mmCIF file of C-alpha atoms in Angstrom:
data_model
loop_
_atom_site.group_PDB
_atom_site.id
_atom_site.type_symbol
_atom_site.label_atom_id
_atom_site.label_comp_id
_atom_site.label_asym_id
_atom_site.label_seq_id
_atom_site.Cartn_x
_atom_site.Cartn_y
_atom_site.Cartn_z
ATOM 1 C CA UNK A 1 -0.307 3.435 33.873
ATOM 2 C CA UNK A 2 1.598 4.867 36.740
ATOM 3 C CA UNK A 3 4.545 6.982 35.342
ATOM 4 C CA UNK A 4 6.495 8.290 38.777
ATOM 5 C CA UNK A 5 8.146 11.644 38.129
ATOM 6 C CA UNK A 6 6.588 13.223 35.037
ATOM 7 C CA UNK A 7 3.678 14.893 35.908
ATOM 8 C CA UNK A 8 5.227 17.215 37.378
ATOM 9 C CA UNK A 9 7.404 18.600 34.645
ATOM 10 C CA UNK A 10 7.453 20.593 31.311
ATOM 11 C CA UNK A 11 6.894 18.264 28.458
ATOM 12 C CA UNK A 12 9.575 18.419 25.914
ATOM 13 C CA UNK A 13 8.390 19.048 22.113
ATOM 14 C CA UNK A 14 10.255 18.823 18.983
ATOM 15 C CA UNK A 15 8.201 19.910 16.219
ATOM 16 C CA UNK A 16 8.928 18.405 12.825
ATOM 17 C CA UNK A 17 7.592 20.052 9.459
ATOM 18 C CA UNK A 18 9.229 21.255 5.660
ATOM 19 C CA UNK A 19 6.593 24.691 5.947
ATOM 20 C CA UNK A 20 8.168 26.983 8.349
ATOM 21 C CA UNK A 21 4.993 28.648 8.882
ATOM 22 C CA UNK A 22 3.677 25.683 10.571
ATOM 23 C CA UNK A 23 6.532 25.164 12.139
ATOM 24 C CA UNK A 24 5.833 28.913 13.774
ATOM 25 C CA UNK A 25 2.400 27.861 14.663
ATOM 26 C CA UNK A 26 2.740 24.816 16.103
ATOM 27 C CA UNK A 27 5.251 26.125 18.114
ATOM 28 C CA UNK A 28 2.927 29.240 19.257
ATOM 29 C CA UNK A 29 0.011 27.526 19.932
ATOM 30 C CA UNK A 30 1.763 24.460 22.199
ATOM 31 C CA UNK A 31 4.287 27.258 23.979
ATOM 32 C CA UNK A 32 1.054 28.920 25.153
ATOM 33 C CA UNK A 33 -0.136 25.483 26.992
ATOM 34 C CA UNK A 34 0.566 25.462 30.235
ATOM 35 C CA UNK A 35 3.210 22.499 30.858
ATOM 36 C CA UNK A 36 4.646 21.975 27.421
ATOM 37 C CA UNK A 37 7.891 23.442 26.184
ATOM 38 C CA UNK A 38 9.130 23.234 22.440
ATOM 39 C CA UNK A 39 12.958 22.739 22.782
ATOM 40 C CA UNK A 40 13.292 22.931 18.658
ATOM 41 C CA UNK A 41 12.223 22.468 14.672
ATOM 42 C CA UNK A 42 13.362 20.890 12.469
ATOM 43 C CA UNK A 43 12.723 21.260 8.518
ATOM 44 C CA UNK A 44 12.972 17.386 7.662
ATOM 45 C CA UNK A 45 13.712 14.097 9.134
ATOM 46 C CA UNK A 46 17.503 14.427 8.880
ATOM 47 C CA UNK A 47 17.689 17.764 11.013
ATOM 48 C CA UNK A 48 15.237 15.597 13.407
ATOM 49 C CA UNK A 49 17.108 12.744 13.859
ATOM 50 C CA UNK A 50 19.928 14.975 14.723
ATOM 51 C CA UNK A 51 18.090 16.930 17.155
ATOM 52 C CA UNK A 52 16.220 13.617 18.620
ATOM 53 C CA UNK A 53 19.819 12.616 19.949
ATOM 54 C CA UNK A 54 20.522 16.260 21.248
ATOM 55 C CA UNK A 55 17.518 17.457 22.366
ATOM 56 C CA UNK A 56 15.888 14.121 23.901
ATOM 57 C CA UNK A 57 12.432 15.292 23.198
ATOM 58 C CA UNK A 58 9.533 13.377 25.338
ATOM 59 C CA UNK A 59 7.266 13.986 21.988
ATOM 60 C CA UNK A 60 7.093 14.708 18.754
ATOM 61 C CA UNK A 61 4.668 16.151 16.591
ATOM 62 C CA UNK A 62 5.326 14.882 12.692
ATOM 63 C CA UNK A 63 4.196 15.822 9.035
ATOM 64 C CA UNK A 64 3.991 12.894 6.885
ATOM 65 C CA UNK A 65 4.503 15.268 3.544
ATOM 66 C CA UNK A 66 7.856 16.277 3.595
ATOM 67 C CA UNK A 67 11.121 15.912 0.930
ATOM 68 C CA UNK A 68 13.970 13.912 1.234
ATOM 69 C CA UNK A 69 12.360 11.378 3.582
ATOM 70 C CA UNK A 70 8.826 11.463 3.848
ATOM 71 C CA UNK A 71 7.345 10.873 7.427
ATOM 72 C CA UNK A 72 6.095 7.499 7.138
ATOM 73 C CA UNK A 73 9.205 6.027 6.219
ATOM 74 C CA UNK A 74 11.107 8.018 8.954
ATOM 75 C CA UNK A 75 8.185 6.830 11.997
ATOM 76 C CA UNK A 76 9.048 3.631 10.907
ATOM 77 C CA UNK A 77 12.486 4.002 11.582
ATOM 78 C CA UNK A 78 12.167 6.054 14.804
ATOM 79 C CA UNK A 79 9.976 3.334 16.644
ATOM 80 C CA UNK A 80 12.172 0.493 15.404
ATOM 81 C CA UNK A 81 15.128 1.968 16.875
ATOM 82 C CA UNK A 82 14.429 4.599 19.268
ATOM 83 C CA UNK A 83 10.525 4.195 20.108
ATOM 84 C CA UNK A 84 9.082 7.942 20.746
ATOM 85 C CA UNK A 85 5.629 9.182 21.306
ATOM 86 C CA UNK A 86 4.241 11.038 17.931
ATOM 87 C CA UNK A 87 1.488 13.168 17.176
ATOM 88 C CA UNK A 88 0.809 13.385 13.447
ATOM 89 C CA UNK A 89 -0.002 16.597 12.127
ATOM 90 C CA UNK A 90 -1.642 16.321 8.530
ATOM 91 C CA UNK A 91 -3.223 17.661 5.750
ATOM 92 C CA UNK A 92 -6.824 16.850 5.386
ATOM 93 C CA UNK A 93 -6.134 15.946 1.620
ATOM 94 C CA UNK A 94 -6.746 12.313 0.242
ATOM 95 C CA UNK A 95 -2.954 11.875 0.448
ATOM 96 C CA UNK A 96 -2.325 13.119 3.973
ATOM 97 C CA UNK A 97 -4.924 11.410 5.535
ATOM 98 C CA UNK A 98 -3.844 7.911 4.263
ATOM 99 C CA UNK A 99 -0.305 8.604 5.082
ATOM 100 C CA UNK A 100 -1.544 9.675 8.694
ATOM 101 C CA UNK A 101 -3.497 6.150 9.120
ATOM 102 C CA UNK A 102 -0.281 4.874 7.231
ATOM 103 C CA UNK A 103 1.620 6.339 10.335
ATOM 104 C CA UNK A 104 -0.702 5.297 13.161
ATOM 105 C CA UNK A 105 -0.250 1.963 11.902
ATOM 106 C CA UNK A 106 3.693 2.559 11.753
ATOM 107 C CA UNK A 107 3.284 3.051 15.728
ATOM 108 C CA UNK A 108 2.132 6.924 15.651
ATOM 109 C CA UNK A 109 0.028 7.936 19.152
ATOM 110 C CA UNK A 110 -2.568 10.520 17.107
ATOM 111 C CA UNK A 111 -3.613 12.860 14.412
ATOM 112 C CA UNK A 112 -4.618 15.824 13.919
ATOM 113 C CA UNK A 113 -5.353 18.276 10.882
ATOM 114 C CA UNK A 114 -3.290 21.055 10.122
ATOM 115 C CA UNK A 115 -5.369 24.790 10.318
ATOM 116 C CA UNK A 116 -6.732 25.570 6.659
ATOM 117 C CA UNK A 117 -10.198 26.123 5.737
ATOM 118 C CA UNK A 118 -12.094 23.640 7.486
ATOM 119 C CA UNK A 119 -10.023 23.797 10.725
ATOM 120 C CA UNK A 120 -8.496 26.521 12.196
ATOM 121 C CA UNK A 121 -5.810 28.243 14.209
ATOM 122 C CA UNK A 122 -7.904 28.217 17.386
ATOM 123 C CA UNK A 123 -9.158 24.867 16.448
ATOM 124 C CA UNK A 124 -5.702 23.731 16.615
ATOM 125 C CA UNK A 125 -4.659 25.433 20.005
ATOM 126 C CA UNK A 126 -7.563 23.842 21.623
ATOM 127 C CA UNK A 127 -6.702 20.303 20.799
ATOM 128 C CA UNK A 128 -2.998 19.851 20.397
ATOM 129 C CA UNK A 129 -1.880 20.320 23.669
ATOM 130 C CA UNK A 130 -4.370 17.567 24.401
ATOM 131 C CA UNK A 131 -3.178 15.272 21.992
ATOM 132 C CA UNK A 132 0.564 16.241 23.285
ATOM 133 C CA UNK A 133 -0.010 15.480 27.064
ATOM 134 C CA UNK A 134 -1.870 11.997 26.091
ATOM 135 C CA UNK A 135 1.134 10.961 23.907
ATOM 136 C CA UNK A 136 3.737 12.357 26.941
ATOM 137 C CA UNK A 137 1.680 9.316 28.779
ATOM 138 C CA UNK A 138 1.612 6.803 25.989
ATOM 139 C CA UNK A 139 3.430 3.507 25.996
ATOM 140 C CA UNK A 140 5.621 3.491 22.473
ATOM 141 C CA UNK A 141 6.422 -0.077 21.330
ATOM 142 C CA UNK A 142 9.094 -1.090 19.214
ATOM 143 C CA UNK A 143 7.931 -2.079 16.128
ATOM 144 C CA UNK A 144 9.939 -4.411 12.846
ATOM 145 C CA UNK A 145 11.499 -2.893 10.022
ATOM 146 C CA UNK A 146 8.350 -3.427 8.544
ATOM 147 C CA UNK A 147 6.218 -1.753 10.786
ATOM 148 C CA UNK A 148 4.273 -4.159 11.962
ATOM 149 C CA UNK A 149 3.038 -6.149 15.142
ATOM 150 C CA UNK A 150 5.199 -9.386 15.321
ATOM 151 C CA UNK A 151 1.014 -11.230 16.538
ATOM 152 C CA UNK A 152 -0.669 -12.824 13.947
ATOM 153 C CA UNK A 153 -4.438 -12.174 13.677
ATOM 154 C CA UNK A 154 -6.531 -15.127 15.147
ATOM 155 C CA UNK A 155 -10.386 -14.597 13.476
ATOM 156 C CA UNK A 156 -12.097 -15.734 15.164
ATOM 157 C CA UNK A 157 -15.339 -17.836 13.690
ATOM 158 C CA UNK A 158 -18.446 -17.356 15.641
ATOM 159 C CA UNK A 159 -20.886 -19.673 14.504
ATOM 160 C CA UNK A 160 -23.867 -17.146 16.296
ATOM 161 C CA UNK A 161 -27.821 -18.096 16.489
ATOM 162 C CA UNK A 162 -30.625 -15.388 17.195
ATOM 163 C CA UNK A 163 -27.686 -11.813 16.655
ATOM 164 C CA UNK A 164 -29.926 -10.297 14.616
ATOM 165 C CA UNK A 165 -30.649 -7.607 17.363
ATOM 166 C CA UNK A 166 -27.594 -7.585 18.738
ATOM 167 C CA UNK A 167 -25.238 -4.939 19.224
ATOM 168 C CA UNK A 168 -21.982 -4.044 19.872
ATOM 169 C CA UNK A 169 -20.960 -0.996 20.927
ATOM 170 C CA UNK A 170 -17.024 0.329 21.462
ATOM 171 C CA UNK A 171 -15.286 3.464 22.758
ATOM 172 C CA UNK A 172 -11.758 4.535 21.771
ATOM 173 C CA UNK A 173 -9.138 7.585 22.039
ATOM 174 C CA UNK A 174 -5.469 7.297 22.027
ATOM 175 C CA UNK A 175 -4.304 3.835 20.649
ATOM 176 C CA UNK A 176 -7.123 3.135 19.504
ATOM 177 C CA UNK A 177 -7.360 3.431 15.250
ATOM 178 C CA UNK A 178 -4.356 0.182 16.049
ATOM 179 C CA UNK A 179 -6.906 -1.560 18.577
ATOM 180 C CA UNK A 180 -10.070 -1.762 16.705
ATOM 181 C CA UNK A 181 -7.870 -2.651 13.658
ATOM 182 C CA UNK A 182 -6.981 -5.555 15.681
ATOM 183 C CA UNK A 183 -10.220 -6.078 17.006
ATOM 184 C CA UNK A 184 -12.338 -5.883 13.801
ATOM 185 C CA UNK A 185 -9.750 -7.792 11.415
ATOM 186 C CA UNK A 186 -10.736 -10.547 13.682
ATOM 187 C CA UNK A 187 -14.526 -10.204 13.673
ATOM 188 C CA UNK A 188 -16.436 -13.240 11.950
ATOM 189 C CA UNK A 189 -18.675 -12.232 8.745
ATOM 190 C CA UNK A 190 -22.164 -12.812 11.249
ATOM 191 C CA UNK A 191 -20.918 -10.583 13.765
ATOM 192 C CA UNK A 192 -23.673 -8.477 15.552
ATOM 193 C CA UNK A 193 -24.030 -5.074 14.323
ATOM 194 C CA UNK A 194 -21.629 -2.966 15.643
ATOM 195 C CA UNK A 195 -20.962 1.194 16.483
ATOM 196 C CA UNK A 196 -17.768 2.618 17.240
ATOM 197 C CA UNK A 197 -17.059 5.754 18.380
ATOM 198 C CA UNK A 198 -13.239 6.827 17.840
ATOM 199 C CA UNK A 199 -12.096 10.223 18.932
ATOM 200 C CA UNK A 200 -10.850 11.385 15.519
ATOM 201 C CA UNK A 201 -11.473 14.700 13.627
ATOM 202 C CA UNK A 202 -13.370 15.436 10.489
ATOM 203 C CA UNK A 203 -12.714 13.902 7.358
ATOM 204 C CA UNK A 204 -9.886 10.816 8.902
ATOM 205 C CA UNK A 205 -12.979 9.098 9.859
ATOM 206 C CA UNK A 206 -14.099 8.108 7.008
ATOM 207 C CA UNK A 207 -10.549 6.958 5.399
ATOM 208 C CA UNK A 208 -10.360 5.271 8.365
ATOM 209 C CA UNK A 209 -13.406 3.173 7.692
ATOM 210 C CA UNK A 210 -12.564 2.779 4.639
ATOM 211 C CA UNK A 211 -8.850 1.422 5.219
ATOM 212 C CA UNK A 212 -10.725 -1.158 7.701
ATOM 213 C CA UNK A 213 -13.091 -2.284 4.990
ATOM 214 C CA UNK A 214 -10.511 -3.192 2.403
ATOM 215 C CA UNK A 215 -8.887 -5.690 5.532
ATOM 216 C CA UNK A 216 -11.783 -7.261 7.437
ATOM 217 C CA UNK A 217 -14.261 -9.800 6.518
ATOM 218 C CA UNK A 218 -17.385 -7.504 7.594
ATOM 219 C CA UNK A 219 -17.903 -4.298 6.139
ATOM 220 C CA UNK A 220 -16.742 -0.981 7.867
ATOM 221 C CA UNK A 221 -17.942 2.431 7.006
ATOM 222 C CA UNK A 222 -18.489 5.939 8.411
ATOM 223 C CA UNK A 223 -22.083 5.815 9.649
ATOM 224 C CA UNK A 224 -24.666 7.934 8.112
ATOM 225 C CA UNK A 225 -27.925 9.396 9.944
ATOM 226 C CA UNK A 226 -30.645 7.211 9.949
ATOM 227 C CA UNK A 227 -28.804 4.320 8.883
ATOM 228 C CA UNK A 228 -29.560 0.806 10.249
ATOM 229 C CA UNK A 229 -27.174 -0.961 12.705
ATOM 230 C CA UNK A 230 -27.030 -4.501 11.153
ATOM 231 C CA UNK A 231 -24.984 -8.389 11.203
ATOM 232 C CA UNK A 232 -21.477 -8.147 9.673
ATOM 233 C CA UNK A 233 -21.360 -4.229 9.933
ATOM 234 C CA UNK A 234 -19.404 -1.854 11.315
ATOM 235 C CA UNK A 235 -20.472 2.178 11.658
ATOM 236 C CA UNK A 236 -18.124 4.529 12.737
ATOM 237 C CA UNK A 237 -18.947 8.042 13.640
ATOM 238 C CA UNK A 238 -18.165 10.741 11.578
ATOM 239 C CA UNK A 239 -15.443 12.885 12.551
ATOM 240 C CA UNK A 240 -17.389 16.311 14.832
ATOM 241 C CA UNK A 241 -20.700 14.075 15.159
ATOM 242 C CA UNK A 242 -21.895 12.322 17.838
ATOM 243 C CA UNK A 243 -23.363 9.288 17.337
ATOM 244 C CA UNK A 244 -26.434 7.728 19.431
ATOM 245 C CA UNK A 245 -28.639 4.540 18.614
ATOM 246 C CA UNK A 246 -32.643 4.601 18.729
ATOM 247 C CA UNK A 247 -34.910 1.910 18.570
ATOM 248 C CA UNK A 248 -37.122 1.235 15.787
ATOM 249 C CA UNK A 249 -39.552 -1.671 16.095
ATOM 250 C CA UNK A 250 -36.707 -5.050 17.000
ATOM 251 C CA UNK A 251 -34.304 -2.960 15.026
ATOM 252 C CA UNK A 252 -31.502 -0.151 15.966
ATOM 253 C CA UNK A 253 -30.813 2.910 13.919
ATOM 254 C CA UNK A 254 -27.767 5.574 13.955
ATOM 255 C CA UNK A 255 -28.528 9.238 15.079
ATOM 256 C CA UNK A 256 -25.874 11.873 14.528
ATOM 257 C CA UNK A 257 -26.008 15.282 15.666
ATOM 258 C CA UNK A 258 -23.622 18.326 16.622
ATOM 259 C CA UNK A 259 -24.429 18.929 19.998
ATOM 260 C CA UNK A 260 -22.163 20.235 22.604
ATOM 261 C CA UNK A 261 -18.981 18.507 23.027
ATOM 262 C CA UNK A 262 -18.748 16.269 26.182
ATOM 263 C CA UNK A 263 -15.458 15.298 28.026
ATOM 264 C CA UNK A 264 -14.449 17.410 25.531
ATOM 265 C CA UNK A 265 -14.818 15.141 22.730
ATOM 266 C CA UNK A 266 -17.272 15.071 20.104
ATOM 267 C CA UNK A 267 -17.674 12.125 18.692
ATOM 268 C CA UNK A 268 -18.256 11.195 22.441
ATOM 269 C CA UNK A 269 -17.984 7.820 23.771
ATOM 270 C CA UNK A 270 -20.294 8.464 26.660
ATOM 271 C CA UNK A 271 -23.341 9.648 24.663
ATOM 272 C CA UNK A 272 -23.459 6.784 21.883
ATOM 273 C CA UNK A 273 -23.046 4.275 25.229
ATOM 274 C CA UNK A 274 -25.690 5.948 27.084
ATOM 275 C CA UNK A 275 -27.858 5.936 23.906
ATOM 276 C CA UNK A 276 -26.891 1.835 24.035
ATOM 277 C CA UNK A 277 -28.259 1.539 27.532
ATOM 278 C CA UNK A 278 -31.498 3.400 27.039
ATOM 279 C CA UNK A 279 -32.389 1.328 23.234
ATOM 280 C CA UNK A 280 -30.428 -1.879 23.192
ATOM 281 C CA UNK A 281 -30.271 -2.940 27.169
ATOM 282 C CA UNK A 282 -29.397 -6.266 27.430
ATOM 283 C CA UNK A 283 -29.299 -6.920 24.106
ATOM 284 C CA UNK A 284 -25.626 -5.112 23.770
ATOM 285 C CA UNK A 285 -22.191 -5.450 24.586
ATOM 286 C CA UNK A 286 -19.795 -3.057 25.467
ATOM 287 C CA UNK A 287 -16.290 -2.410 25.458
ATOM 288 C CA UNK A 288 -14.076 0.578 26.209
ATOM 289 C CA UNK A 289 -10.351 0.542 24.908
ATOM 290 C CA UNK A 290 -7.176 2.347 25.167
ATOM 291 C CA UNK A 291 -7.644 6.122 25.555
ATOM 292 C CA UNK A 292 -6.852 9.494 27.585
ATOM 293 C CA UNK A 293 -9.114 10.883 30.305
ATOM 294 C CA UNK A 294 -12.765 9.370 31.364
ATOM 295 C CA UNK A 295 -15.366 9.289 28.110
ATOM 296 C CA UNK A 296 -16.851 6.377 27.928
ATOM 297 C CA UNK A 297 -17.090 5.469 32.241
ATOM 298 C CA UNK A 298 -20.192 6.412 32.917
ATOM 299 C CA UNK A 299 -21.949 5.380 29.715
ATOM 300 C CA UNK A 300 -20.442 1.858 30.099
ATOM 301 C CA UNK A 301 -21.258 1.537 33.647
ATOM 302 C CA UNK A 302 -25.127 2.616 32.811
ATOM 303 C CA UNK A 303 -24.823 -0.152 30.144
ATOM 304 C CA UNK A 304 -24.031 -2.680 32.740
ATOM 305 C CA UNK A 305 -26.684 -1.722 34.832
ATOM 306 C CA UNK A 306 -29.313 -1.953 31.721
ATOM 307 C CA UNK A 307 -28.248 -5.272 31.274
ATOM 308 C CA UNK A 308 -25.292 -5.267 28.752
ATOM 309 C CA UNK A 309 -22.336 -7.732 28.919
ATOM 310 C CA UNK A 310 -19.330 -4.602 29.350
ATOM 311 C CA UNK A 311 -15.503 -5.265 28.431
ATOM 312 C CA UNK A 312 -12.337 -2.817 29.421
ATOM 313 C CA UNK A 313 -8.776 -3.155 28.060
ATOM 314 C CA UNK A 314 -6.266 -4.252 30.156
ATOM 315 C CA UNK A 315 -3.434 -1.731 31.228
ATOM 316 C CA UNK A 316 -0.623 -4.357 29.644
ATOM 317 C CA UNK A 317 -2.519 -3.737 26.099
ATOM 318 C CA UNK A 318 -3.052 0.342 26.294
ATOM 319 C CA UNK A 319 -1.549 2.570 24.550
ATOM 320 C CA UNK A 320 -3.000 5.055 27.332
ATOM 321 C CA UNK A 321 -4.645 3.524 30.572
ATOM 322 C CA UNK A 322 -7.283 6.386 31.186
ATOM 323 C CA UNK A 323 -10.629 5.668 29.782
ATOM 324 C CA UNK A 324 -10.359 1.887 31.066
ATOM 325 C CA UNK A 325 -9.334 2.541 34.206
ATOM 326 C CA UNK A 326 -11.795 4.775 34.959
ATOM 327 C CA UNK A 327 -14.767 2.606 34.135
ATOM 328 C CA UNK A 328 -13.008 -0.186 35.962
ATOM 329 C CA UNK A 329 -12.987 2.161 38.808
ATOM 330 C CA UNK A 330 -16.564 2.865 38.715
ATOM 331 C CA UNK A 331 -17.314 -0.799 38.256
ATOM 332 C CA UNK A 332 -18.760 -0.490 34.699
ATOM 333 C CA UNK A 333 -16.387 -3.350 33.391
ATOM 334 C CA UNK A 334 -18.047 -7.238 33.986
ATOM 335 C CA UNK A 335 -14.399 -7.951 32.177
ATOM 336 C CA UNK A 336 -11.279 -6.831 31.728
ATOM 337 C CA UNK A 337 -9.630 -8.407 29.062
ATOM 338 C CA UNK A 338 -5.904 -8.013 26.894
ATOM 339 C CA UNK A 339 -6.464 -6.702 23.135
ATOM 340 C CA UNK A 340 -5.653 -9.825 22.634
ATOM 341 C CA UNK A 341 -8.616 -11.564 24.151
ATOM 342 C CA UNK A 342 -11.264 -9.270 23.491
ATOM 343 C CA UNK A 343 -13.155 -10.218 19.790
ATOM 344 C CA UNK A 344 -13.044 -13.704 21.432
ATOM 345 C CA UNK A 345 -14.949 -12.445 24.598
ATOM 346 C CA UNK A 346 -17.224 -9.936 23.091
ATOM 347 C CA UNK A 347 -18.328 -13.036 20.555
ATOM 348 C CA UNK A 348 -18.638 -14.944 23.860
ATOM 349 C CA UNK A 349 -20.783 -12.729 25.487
ATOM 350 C CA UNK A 350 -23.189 -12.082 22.767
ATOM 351 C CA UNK A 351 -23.518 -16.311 22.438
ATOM 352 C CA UNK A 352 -24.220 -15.885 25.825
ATOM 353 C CA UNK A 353 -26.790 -13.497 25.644
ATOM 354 C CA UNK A 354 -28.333 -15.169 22.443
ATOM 355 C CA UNK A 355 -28.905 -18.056 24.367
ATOM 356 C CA UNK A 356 -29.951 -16.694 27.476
ATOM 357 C CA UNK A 357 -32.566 -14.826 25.237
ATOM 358 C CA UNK A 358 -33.987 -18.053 23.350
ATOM 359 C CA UNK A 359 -34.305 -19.649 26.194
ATOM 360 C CA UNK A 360 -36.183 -16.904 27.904
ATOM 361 C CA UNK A 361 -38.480 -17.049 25.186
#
């Protein structure tokens, strides 16, 4: 996405929390970042939707515990009448993280956790900024009163022969907790096995699988080391763990480990794809969605060259046109495909490679 004009300006911040203590350090750490101004705070979503007319922020960041309204119910709002880019900023409790996936759903860009014992200060000042700039590029969409998409989800029915040692791997940032909703609400029950890697912190990954898992027909879940990638599954990687595939015999396995963070992300989209193109080959199918900066490009490209069947998002569909882009750049994408279109081509494409494979044999 090609956004003439704002690069080269101070993005404006209006930070929007009840504890005025977080309000102070949220403000700190994103008035340090170079290129980001906060132009106010406000207590509740009242004061905010007073200072959303007056200020004109370009983002917000949002808690989604608050009194009065809480900030769920005032997201939903916000993007059906005056769509904005916001960052959710939540407590890693049982409560704030399903609000937070409550408000990603609502239309919300990203989430992070506020500082406390398993995520600090610094923490914080190292990724918000991040988060802020990616949502300062983001395409809001209206959404309905309900806070929904107006499409329908087509499942799609697959009617596979010889997936057993297929796999399906995916790569997601920004946008992307709402794409691989889409994507794996629509997955048929004998789906290939399938990894995703979701740049998410600690602790929302695995209400995030879980949320998945109560609406699709396969079963989602935050992988575990060692565990086996099989039909009608889908891993995700834990929050601060990358996550790799090995061979075993004709079968696949997860590997998780904490090693260094690369493009700055960790869960990394390039190292479980490169893991793909070393173990599976041909045998996989990739697909990179919606997301900020280039993770992902380089894995999906080695995929190609291994052999894999390799899918990008369309810039129409992204929330953020980054990580798709760049692999289309590099030529790493066979396809690129609307969110739309791609459970329907990534079932297509492992068909294809079933039956290229039987008759091989």
């Amino acid at each position: 996405m090609t956004v003439v004009g704002r690069a080269d300006r101070k993005i404006r911040v209006l930070v929007v929390d009840d504890s005025a203590v977080v309000r102070k350090v949220l403000s700190e750490q994103l008035s340090r970042a170079q290129g980001i101004e906060v132009i106010g705070t406000a207590p509740d979503p009242y004061v905010a939707r007073d200072k959303i007319v007056a200020l004109r922020p370009d983002v917000l960041t949002l808690d989604v515990e608050m009194p009065r309204m809480d900030g769920v119910t005032f997201l939903r709002k916000l993007m059906q009448y005056y769509p904005l880019p916001v960052v959710i900023v939540s407590s890693l409790t049982p409560k704030g993280s399903r609000l937070a996936l409550e408000a990603l759903e609502a239309g919300a860009v990203d989430v992070l956790p506020k500082p406390g014992s398993n995520y600090s200060v610094a923490d914080l000042g190292e990724t918000l900024p991040g988060k802020v700039r990616a949502a300062f590029f983001s395409r809001p969409r209206k959404r309905c009163a309900q806070g929904e998409e107006s499409d329908e989800v087509r499942r799609v029915e697959a009617g596979l022969r010889y997936t057993t040692d297929k796999v399906i791997a995916v790569g997601a940032s920004t946008g992307g907790t709402e794409a691989l909703r889409r994507i794996l609400e629509e997955m048929p029950p004998d789906c290939p096995g399938i990894a995703v890697v979701q740049h998410m912190p600690a602790l929302f990954t695995r209400a995030f699988a879980e949320r998945l898992d109560h609406i699709c027909r396969i079963q989602v879940k935050e992988a575990q080391d060692g565990e086996w990638v099989q039909p009608g599954k889908a891993l995700i990687a834990p929050g601060d763990y990358h996550m790799s595939l090995q061979r075993s015999g004709a079968r696949y396995l997860v590997r998780l480990g904490q090693g260094p963070r690369v493009y700055f992300q960790r869960p990394s989209v390039e190292v479980l794809f490169q893991s793909v193109a070393r173990s599976v080959g041909p045998n996989a199918v990739g697909v990179i969605l919606t997301g900020m900066g280039a993770d992902g490009a380089k894995g999906l490209k080695a995929m190609r060259e291994a052999g894999a069947r390799t899918i990008a998002q369309d810039e129409q569909t992204c929330v953020v046109f980054g990580m798709p882009a760049e692999a289309i750049r590099q030529g790493a994408a066979e396809k690129v495909l609307p969110l739309g279109r791609i459970c329907r081509g990534i079932i297509d494409m492992a068909s294809e490679a079933a039956d290229h494979s039987a008759a091989a044999g």
